[in-house]
Structures are given as C-alpha cells and as structure tokens.
Tab-separated table of C-alpha atoms in Angstrom:
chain	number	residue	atom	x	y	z
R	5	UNK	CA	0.000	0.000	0.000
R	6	UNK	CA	1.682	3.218	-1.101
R	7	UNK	CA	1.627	6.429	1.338
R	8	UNK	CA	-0.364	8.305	-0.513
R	9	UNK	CA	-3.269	5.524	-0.221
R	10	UNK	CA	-2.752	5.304	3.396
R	11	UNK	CA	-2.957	9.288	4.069
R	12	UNK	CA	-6.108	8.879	2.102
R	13	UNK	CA	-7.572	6.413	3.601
R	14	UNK	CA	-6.673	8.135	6.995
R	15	UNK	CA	-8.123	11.010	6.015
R	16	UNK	CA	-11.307	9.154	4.979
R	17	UNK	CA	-11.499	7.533	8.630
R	18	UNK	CA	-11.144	11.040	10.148
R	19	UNK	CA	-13.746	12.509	8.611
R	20	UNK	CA	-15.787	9.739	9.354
R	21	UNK	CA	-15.499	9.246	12.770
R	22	UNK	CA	-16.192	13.646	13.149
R	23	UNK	CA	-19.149	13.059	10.711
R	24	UNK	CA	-20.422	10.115	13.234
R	25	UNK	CA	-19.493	12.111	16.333
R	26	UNK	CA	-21.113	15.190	15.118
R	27	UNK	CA	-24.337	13.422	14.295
R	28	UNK	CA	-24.484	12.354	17.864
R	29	UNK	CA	-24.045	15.574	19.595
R	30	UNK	CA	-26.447	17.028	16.673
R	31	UNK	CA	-29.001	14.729	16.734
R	32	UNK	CA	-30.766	15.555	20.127
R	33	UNK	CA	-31.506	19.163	18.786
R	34	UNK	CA	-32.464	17.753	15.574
R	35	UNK	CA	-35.072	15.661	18.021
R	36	UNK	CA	-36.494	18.532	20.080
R	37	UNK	CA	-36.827	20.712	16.204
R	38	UNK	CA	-39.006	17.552	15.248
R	39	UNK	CA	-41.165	16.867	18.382
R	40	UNK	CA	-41.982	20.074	18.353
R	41	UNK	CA	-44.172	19.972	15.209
R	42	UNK	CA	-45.521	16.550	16.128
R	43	UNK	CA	-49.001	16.155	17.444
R	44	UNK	CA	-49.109	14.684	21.278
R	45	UNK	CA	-47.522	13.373	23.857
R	46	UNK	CA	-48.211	9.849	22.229
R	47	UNK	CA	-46.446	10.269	18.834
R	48	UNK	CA	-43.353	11.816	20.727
R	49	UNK	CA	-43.258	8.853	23.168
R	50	UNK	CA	-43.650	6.294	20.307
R	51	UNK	CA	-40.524	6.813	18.450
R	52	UNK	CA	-36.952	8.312	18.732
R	53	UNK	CA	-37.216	9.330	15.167
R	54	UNK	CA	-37.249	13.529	15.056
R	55	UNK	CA	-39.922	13.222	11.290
R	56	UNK	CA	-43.369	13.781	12.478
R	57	UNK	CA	-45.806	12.282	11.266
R	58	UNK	CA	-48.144	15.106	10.424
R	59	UNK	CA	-45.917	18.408	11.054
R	60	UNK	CA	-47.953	21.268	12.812
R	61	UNK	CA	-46.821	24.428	14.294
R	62	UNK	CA	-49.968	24.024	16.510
R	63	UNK	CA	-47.504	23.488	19.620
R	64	UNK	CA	-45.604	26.650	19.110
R	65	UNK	CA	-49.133	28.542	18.736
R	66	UNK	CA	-50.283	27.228	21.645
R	67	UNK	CA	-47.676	27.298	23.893
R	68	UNK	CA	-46.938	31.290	23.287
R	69	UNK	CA	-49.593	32.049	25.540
R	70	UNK	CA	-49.746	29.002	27.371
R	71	UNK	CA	-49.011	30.818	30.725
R	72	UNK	CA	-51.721	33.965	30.459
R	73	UNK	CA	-48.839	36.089	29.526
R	74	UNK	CA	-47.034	36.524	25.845
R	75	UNK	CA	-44.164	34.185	25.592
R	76	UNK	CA	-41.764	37.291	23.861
R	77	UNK	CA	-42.723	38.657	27.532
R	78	UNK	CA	-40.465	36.171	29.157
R	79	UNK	CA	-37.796	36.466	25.896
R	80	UNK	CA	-37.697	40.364	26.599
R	81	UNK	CA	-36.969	39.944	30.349
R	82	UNK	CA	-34.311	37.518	29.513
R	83	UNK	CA	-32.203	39.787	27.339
R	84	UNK	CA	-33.132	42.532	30.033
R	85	UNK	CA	-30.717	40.593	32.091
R	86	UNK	CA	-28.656	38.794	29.390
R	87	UNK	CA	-27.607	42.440	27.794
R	88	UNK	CA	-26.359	44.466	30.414
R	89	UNK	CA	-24.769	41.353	31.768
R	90	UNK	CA	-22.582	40.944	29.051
R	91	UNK	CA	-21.571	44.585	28.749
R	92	UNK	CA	-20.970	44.842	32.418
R	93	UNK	CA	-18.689	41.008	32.528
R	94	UNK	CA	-16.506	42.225	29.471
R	95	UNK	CA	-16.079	45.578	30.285
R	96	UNK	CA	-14.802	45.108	33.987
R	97	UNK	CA	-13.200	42.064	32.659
R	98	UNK	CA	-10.975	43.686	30.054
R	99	UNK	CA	-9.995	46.231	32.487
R	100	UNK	CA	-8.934	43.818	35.284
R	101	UNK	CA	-6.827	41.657	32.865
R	102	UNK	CA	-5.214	44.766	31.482
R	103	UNK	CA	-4.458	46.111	35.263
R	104	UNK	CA	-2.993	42.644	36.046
R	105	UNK	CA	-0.891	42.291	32.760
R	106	UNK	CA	0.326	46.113	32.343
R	107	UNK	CA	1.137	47.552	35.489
R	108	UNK	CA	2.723	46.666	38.933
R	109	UNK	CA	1.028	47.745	42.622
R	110	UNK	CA	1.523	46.310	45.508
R	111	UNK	CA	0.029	42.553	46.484
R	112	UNK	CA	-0.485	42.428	42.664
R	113	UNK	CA	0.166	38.648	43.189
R	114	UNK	CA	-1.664	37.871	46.090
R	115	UNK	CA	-5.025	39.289	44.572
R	116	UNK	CA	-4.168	37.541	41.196
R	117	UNK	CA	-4.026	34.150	43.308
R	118	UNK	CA	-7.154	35.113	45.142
R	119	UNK	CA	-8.696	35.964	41.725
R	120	UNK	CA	-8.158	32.628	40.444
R	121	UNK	CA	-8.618	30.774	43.160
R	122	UNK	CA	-12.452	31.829	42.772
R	123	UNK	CA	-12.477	29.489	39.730
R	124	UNK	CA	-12.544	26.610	41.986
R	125	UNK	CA	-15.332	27.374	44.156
R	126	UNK	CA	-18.473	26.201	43.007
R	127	UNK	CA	-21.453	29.101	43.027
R	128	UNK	CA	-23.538	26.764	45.241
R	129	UNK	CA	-21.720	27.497	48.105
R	130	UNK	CA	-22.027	31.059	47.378
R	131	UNK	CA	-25.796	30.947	46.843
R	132	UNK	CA	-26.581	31.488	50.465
R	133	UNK	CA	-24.798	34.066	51.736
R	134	UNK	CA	-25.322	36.195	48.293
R	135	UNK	CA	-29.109	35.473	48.944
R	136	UNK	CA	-28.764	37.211	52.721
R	137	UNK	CA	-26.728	40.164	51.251
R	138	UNK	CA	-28.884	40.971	48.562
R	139	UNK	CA	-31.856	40.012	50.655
R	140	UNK	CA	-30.264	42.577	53.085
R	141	UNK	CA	-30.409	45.842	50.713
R	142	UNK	CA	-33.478	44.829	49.201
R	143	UNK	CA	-32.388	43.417	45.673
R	144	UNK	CA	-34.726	40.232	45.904
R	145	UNK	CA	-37.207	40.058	43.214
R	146	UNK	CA	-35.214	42.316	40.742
R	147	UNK	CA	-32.504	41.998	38.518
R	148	UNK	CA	-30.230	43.751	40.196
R	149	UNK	CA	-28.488	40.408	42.083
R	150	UNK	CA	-28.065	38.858	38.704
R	151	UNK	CA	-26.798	41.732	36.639
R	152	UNK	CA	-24.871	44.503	38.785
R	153	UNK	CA	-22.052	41.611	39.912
R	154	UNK	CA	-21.318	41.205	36.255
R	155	UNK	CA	-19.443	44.981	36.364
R	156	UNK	CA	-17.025	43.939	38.670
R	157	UNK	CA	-15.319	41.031	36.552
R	158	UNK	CA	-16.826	38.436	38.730
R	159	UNK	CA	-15.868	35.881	35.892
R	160	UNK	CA	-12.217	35.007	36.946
R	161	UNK	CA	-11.998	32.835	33.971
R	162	UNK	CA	-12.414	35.361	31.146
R	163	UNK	CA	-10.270	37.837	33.264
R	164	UNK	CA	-7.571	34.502	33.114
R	165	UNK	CA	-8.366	34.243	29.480
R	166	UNK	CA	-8.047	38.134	28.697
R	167	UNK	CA	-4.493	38.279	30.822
R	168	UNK	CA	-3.270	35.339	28.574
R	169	UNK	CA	-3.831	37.027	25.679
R	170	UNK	CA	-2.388	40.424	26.845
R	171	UNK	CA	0.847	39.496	28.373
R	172	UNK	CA	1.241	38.445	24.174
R	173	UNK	CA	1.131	41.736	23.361
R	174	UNK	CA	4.356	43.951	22.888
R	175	UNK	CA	4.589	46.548	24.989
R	176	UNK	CA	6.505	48.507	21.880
R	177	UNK	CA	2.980	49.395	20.502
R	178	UNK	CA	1.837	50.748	23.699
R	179	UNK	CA	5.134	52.927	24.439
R	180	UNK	CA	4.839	54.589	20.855
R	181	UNK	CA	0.761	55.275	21.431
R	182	UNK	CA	2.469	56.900	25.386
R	183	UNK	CA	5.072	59.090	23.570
R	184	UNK	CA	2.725	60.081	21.150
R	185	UNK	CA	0.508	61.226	24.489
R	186	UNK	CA	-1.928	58.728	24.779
R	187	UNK	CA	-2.785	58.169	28.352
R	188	UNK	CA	-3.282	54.388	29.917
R	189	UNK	CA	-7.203	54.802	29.139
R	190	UNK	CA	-6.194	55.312	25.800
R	191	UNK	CA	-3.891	52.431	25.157
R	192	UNK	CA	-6.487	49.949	26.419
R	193	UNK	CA	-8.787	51.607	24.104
R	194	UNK	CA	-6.892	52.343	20.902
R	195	UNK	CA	-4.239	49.768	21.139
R	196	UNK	CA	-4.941	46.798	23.336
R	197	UNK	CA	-8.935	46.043	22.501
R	198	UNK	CA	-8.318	45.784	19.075
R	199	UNK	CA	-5.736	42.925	19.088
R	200	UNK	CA	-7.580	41.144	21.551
R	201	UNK	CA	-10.943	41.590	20.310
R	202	UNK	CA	-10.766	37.356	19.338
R	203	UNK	CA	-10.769	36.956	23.289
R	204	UNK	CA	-13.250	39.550	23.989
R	205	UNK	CA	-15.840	38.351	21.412
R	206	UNK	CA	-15.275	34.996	23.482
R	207	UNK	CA	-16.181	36.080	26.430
R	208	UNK	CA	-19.216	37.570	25.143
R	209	UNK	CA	-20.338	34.918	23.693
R	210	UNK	CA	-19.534	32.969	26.608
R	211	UNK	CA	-21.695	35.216	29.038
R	212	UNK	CA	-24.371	35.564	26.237
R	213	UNK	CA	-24.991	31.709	26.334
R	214	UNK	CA	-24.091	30.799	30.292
R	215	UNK	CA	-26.772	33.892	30.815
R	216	UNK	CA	-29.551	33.081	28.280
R	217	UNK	CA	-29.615	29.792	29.873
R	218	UNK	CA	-29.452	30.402	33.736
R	219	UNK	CA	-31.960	28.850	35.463
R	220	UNK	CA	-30.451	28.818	39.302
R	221	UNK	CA	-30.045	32.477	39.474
R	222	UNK	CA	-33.723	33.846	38.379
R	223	UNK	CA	-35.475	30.988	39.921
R	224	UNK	CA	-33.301	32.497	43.461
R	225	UNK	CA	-33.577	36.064	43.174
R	226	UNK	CA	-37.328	36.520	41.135
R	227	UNK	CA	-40.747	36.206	42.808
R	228	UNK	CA	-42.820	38.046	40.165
R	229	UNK	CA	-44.077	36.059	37.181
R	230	UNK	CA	-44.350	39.221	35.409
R	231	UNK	CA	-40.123	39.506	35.617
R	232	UNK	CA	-39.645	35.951	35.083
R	233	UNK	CA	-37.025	35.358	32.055
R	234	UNK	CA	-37.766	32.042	29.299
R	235	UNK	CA	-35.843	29.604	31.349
R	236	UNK	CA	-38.186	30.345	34.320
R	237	UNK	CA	-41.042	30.431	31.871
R	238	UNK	CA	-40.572	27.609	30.562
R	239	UNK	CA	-41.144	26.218	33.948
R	240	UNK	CA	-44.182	27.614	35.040
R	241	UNK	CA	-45.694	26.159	31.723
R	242	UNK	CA	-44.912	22.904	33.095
R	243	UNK	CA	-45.970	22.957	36.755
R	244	UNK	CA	-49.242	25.217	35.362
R	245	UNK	CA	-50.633	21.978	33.692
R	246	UNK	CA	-51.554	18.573	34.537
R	247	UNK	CA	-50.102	16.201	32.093
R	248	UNK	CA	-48.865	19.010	30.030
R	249	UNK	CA	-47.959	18.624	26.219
R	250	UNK	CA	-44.627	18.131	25.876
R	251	UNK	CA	-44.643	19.417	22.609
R	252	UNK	CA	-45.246	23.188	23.881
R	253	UNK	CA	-42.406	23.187	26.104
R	254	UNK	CA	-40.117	21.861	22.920
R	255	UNK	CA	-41.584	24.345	20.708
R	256	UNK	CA	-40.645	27.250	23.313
R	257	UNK	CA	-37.265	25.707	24.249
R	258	UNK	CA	-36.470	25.760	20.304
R	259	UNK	CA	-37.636	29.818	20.319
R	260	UNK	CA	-35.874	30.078	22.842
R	261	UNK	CA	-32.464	28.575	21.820
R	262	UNK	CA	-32.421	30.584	18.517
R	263	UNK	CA	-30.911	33.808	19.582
R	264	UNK	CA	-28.069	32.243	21.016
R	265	UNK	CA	-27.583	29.922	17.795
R	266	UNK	CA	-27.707	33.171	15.988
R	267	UNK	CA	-25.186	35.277	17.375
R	268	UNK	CA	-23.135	31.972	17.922
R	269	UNK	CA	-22.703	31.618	14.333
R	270	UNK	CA	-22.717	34.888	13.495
R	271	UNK	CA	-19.529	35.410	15.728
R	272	UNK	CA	-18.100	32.045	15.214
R	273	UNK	CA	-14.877	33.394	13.321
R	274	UNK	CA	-13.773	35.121	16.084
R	275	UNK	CA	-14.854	32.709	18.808
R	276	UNK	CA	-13.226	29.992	17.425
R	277	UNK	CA	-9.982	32.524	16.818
R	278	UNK	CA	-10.061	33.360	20.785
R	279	UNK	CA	-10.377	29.761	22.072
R	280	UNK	CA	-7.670	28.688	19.704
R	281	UNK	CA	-5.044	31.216	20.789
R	282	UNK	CA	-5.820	31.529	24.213
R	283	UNK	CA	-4.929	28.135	24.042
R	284	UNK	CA	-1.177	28.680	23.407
R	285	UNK	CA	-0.728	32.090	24.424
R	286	UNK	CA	0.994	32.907	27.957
C-alpha cells in the first residue's frame, strides 16, 4: 500500500469518525426541532425518530400564551438581564486583565491568586450568603443580584483568558501610542482592545450563552411572574398543567435557543480565533 493511499484512507477515517461524532451531539436538537411539530404526547413517546408524522406548528401557537402572559414577555426579560450582563462582565473584565498584565502595585500577586482561586469554588456554596446580602439591601425580586455583579469582573476565567492574551502583546505598541501622548485609558482603548478583540468576542459569547440559559439564578432572586425570564417560563408552563404537552415546552425551548444559535454563528470566526489562541498564548 503506497503512502499516498494510506494518508487517504486516513483522512477518509477522520472525517468519518467527526461526521459520526457530530451526528451524535447534533441529533438531540435535531429531536427537540421535530417533536416540536408533532401532534401529542403519544407520537413523541412512540418513536426516537425527530420526522413527524403530520408536522404542525400548533404546539408553538399554543404554547406562546400558554401561561396567560405573551411568551416574547419572558424572551424580553431575559435579554433585560442577558444584555447588560454581558456589557458589564466584558467591560470590567478587560480592564482587570489589562491592570494585572500592564502595570505593577503592591500585592499584585496575592489578589491575582485570590482571583483565580475563585475558579474553583463552586457558586452553590455562594448561593446562600449572596441570597442574605442581597436580601439585606433589598435586591430580591429584581434583577439587580443577577446583573450589577457582572461589572465587577466576577468571571475570573475570562479575566484569566483576557491576561493570557495580553501578556502576548508587545509593549513597543503601547510605548509609541504613550510618547505620542496617549494616556493608559487610551492604550487599552486604541491599542490593546483591538488585538484582543478574538478573546473579547469569546467572552461575550460565553456570558451571552451561560446567561440566556441560567436557570439557578432567576429561579433564586425573582418572585414576580411578570419579571420571570424564558428559562423560568418555561417552567411555570410545566408545573401550570396537569399532564402538560410536551410538545409546547419543545416548541418554546427551540424559540428560545435561537438567539443564542444566531449570534453563535454569526460570531463564530472570532470565537473559534479566541479559544484557539488563548490556548497557546501565555
């Protein structure tokens, strides 16, 4: 067997064994698409197959005012958190990384350590005693508790990421853009966000999908159906109904999945750039 007929057939096996894998991870979305244009509970019980039978958008009709209130209600609350929560985590964030990378102060390393040492304490042991403070100055039942912590880069991983990726950077740029009477604000602005926008865009998207999908933190901090977000939504269609159609909450789930595939794919480029180098950069 000559080389070139083995690289081929390697190649061959490669793609294969992605093609199968993808299929798997693809195929339970593909599922949820499908039962949610088939008629009942019965015909999504009956088979794993994601064809229906006789496709209706009945479910999806139904289920947008399955709770007495406008599904887009719920979608708008959610991106009245999601929004400012992603401004607020990658503004704060880039500005911590580029303190830590760019300049020295005193205990510099300590609070680094401290900083990452965060990323290995799970949020459910922080769930209490956040509940009690915010409980304390009267943030319950807003989205205050969920939001305003986002604006002071309490995401040590993207502030890890961010630091990676700046410590890359020459500091020759920055000393020209100084000389030339650019002040630190400045060089963060003009010089540094540009070259790491890859990382940036990451960590938005990051925050855009971990928020879009939170379901601990509103079901914690939000009492008023009127200010629930989809992922809380979602719920109250299912404890609202005995033996509820499963068929509504797919349809919903698949509405409300779609923003994030957007602006996943419409970002994807740079996300993909940002994981990549982060990866290898330090």
């Amino acid at each position: 067997m000559s080389k070139k007929t083995r690289q081929t057939i390697s190649v061959v096996l490669r793609y294969a064994v992605l093609i199968a894998v993808g299929v798997v991870m693809f195929y339970p979305m593909l599922w949820m698409v499908g039962a949610s244009l088939k008629a009942d509970n019965n015909e999504i019980y009956s088979t794993i197959s994601f064809i229906p039978k006789h496709p209706s958008f009945q479910a999806y009709v139904k289920g947008w005012t399955a709770t007495g209130f406008n599904f887009s209600h719920f979608m708008i609350n959610t991106y009245l958190i999601v929004l400012p929560k992603v401004v607020g985590a990658v503004v704060s964030s880039v500005i911590t990384a580029y303190g830590f990378s760019r300049f020295q102060f005193v205990g510099k390393t300590f609070l680094f350590a401290v900083l990452m040492s965060t990323l290995f304490l799970p949020q459910v042991v922080l769930n209490i005693p956040q509940f009690l403070l915010f409980t304390g100055i009267g943030w319950v039942d807003t989205y205050k508790p969920l939001v305003v912590p986002a604006f002071f880069a309490n995401e040590p991983y993207f502030v890890f990421m961010l630091v990676q990726f700046m410590r890359s950077v020459s500091r020759e740029m920055e000393e020209a853009a100084e000389i030339d009477g650019c002040n630190s604000f400045q060089r963060l602005i003009y010089i540094m966000t540009p070259i790491v926008k890859p990382a940036i865009v990451s960590c938005a998207l990051f925050q855009f999908m971990w928020s879009s999908n939170d379901f601990q933190g509103p079901l914690i901090y939000i009492n008023t159906v009127s200010k629930y977000p989809a992922s809380l939504g979602l719920r109250l269609i299912a404890d609202s109904e005995t033996g509820f159609e499963w068929n509504k909450i797919l349809a919903l789930s698949v509405i409300s999945i779609l923003p994030t595939l957007i602006v996943f794919f419409m970002a994807q480029d740079q996300f993909v750039e940002g994981i990549a180098a982060g990866g290898v950069k330090g």
